[in-house]
Short mmCIF file of C-alpha atoms and ligand atoms in Angstrom, two decimals:
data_model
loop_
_atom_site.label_atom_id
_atom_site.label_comp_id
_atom_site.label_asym_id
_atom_site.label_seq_id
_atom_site.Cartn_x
_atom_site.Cartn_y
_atom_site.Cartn_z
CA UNK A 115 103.54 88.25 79.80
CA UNK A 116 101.79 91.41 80.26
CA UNK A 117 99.61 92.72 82.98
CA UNK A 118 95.79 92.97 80.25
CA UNK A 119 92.70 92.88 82.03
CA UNK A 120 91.98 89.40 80.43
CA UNK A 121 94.63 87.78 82.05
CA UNK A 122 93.40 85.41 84.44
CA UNK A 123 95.78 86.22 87.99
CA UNK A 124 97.15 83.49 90.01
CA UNK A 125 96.08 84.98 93.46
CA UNK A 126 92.99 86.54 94.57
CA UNK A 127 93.48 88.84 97.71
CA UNK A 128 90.85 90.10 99.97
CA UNK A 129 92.43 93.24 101.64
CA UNK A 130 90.02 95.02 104.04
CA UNK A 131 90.51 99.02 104.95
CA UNK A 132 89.56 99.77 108.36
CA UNK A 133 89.50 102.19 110.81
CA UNK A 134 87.58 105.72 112.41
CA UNK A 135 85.79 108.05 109.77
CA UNK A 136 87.49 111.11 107.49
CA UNK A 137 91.08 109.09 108.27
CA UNK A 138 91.54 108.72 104.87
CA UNK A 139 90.47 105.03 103.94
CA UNK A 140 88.05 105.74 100.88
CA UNK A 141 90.90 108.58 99.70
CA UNK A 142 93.72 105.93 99.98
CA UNK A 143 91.29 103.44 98.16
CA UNK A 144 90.64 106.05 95.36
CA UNK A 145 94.37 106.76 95.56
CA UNK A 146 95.55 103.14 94.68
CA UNK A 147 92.96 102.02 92.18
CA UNK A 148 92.32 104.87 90.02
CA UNK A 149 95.06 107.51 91.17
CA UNK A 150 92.43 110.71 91.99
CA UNK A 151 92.28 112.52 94.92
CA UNK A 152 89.34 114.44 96.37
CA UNK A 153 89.08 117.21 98.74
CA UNK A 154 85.32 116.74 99.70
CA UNK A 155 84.87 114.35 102.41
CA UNK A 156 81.79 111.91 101.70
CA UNK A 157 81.20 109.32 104.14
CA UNK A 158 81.45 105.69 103.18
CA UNK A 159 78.00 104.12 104.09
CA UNK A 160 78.45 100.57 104.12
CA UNK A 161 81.28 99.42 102.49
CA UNK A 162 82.58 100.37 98.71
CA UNK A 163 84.99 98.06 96.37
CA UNK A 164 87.93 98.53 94.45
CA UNK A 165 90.03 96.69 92.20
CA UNK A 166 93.73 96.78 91.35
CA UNK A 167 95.70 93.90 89.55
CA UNK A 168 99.67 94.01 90.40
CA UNK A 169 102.44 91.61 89.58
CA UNK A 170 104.95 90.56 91.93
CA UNK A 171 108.37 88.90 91.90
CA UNK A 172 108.69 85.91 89.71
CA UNK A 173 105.95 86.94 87.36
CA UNK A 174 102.90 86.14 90.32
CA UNK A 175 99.86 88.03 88.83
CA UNK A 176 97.39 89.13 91.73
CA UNK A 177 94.04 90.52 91.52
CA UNK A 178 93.62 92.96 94.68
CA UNK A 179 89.90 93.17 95.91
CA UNK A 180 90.35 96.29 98.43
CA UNK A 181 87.37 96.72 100.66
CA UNK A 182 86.64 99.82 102.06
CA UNK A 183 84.65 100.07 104.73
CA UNK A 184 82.74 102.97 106.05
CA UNK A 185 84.57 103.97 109.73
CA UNK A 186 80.88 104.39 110.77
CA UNK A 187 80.50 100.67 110.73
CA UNK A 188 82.52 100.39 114.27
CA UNK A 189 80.41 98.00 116.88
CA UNK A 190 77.63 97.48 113.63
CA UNK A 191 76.30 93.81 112.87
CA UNK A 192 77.62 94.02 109.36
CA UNK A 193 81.83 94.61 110.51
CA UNK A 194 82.30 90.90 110.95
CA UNK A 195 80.59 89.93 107.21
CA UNK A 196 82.73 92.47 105.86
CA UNK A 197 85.93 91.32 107.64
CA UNK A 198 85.10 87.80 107.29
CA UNK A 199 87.28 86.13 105.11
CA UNK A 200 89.84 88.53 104.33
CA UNK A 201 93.67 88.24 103.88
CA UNK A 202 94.91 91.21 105.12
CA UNK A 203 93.53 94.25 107.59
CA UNK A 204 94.88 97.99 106.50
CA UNK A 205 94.31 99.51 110.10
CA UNK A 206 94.18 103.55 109.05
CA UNK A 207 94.42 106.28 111.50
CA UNK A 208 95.14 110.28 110.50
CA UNK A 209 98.25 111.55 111.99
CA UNK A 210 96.81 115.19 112.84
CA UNK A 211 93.72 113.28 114.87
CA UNK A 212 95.28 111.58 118.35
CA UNK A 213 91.25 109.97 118.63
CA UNK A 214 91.53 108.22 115.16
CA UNK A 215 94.67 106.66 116.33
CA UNK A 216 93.38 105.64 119.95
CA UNK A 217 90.52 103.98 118.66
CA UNK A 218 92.39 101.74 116.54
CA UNK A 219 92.35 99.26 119.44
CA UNK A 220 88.60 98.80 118.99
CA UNK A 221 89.13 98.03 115.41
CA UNK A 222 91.76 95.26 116.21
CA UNK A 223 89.58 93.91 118.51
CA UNK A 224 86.69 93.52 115.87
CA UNK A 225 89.27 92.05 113.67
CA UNK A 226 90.69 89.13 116.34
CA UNK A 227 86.91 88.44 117.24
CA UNK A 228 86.23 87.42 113.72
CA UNK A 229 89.34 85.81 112.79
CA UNK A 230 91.13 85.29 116.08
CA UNK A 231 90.18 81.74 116.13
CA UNK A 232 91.09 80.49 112.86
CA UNK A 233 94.15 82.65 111.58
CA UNK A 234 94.70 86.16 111.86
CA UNK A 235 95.25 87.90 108.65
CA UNK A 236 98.46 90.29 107.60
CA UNK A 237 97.81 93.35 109.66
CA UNK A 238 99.61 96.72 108.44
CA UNK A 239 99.56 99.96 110.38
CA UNK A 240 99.06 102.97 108.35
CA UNK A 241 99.67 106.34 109.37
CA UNK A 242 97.75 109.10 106.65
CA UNK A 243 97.96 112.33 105.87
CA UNK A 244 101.80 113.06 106.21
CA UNK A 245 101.55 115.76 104.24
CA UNK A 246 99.71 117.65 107.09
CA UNK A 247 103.37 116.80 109.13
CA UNK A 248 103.41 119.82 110.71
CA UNK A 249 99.83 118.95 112.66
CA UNK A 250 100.83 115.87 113.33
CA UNK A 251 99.75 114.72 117.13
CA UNK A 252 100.70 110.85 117.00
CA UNK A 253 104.13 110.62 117.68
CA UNK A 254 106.20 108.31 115.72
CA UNK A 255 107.18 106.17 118.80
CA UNK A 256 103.95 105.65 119.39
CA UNK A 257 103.13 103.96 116.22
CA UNK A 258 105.96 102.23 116.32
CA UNK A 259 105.47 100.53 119.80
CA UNK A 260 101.45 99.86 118.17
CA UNK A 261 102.95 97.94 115.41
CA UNK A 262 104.99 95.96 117.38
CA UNK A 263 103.06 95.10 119.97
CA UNK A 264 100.74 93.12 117.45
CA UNK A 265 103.60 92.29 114.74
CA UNK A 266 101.74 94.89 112.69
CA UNK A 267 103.66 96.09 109.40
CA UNK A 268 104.40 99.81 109.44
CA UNK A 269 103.55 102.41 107.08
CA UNK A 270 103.39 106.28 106.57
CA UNK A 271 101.22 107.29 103.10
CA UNK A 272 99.47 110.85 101.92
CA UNK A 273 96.89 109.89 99.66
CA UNK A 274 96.88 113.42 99.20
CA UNK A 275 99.73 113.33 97.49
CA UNK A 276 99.99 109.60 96.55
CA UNK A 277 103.27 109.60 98.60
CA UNK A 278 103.92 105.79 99.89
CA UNK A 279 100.26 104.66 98.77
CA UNK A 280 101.42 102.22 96.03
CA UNK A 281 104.46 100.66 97.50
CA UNK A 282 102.08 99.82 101.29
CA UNK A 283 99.49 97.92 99.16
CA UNK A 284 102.66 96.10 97.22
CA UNK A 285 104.13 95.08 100.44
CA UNK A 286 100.84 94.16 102.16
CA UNK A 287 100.17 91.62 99.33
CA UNK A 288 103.91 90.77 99.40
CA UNK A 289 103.85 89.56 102.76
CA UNK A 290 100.36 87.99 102.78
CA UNK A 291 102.19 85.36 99.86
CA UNK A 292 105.43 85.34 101.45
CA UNK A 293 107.17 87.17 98.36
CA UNK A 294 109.91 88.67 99.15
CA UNK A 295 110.21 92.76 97.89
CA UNK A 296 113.97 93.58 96.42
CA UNK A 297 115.20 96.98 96.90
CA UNK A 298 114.37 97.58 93.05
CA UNK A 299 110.59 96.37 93.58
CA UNK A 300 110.39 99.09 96.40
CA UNK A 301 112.39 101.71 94.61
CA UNK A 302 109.98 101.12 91.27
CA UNK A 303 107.25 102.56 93.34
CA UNK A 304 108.73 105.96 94.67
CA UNK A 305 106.70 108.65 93.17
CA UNK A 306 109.30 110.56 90.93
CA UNK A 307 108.31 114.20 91.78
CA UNK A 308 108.10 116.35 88.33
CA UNK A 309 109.20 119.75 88.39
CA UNK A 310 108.07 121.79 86.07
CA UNK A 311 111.08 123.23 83.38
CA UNK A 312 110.04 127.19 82.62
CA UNK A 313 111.59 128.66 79.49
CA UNK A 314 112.17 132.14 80.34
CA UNK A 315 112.33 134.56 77.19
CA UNK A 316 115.70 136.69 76.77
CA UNK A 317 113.93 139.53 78.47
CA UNK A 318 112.39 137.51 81.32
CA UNK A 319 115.83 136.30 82.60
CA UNK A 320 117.36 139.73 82.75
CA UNK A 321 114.65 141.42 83.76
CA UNK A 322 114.87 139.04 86.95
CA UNK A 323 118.32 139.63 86.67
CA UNK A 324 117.65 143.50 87.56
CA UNK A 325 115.27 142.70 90.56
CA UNK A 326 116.74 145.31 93.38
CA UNK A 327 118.02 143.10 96.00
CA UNK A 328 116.62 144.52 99.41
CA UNK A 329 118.84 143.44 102.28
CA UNK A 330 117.17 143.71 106.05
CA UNK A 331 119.84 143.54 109.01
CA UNK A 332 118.36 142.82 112.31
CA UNK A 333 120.61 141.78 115.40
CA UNK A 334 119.39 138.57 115.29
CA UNK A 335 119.48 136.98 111.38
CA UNK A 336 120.28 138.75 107.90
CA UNK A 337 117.56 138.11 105.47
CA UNK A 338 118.38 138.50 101.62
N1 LIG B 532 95.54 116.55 103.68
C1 LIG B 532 95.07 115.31 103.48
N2 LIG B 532 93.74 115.09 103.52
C2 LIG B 532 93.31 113.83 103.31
C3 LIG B 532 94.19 112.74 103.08
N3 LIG B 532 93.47 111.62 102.94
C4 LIG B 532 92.19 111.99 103.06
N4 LIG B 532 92.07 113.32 103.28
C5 LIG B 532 90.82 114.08 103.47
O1 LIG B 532 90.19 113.60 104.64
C6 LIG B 532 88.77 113.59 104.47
C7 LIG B 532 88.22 112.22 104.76
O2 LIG B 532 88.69 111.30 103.81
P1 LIG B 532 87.91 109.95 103.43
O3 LIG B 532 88.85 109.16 102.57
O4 LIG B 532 86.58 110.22 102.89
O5 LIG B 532 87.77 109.28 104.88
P2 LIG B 532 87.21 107.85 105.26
O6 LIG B 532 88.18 107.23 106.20
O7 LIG B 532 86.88 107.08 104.03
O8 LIG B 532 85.88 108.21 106.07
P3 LIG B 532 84.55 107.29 106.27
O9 LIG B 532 84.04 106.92 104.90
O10 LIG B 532 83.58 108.15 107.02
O11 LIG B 532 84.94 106.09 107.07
C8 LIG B 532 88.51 114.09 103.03
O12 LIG B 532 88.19 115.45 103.10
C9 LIG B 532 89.83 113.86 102.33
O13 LIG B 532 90.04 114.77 101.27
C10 LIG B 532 95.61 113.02 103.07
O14 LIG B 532 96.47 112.16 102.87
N5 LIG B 532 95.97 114.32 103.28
MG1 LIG B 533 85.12 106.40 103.27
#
């Protein structure tokens, strides 16, 4: 069977993306359901919708209803409407902003007022923007010790880059149906990074060939 728009899935997932403004959630959104990336940051007002079908093991076809929610919505009336119902809670902080990550507690706590009572839904940690890891100022531990506190899954993603985006949405639907991923599910989703192949004319390659090699000796390293 394949995966055609017509196809009527067997699931229906509500998957809500929370957390403080400019962390990334409308980027990540963008990221998974139509694979663009934009540099200009435009504030979600409200909350936008995306769509993504996937298949998981055993041929389960799943219709993925991400909501993402403007961070701006923190303390509003309209948070609970919005997280009312849903399966599973994408908690997003930025890793280069420590105030993104400490306010996540206020967005759990909107999420266990709605829900708390009845069930609470599949919660997943996500930590953006690792491809700014040299500004990073949460510390891995730290996440870590977040997730576990509140049996949160863990995950790192760029949607810069795309890097982890796919394979965090498979395993957040995954776990809300109790599927179980196989290393080859997981491995399917690693980006394969393409390098571009140059063919260098006769006279490029020795002409690079006959680039004076400078050599500078300090006392401390020897650069070539
Ligand atoms: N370097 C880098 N920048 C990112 C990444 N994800 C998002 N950004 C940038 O961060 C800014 C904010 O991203 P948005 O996705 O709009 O943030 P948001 O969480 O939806 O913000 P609100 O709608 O206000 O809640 C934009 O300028 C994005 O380009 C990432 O993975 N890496
Ligand atoms: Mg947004």
């Amino acid at each position: 069977m394949s995966d055609s728009e017509d196809e009527v899935p067997d699931k229906q997932l509500k998957i809500v993306i929370i957390g403080d403004g400019a962390s990334g959630k409308t980027s990540l959104a963008t990221r998974y359901a139509q694979e663009q990336f934009g540099k200009q940051y435009k504030q979600t007002i409200g909350v936008d919708f995306f769509l993504r079908r996937i298949v998981l093991p055993g041929n389960v076809h799943v219709a993925l209803q991400v909501w993402d929610i403007g961070g701006q919505t923190l303390g509003g009336a309209m948070l609970e409407n919005y997280i009312y119902g849903c399966h599973g809670a994408v908690l997003v902080y930025d890793i280069t902003n420590h105030n993104s990550f400490d306010n996540l507690d206020d967005w759990f706590g909107s999420i266990k007022k709605v829900l708390g009572k009845e069930r609470m839904p599949h919660l997943a940690l996500v930590g953006n923007k690792i491809d700014l890891e040299h500004m990073r100022t949460v510390k891995v531990e730290k996440h870590q010790k977040f997730a576990q506190e509140r049996s949160m899954s863990s995950h790192f993603v760029s949607a810069k880059t795309g890097d982890s985006v796919s394979i965090c949405f498979q395993k957040v639907a995954a776990e809300i149906l109790g599927i179980k991923l196989t290393k080859p599910d997981v491995d399917q989703h690693h980006r394969v990074v393409k390098a571009e192949i140059v063919n260098y004319t006769k006279q490029e390659e020795s002409a690079a060939r006959h680039i004076p090699q400078t050599t500078t000796k300090t006392s401390i390293c020897s650069l070539q």
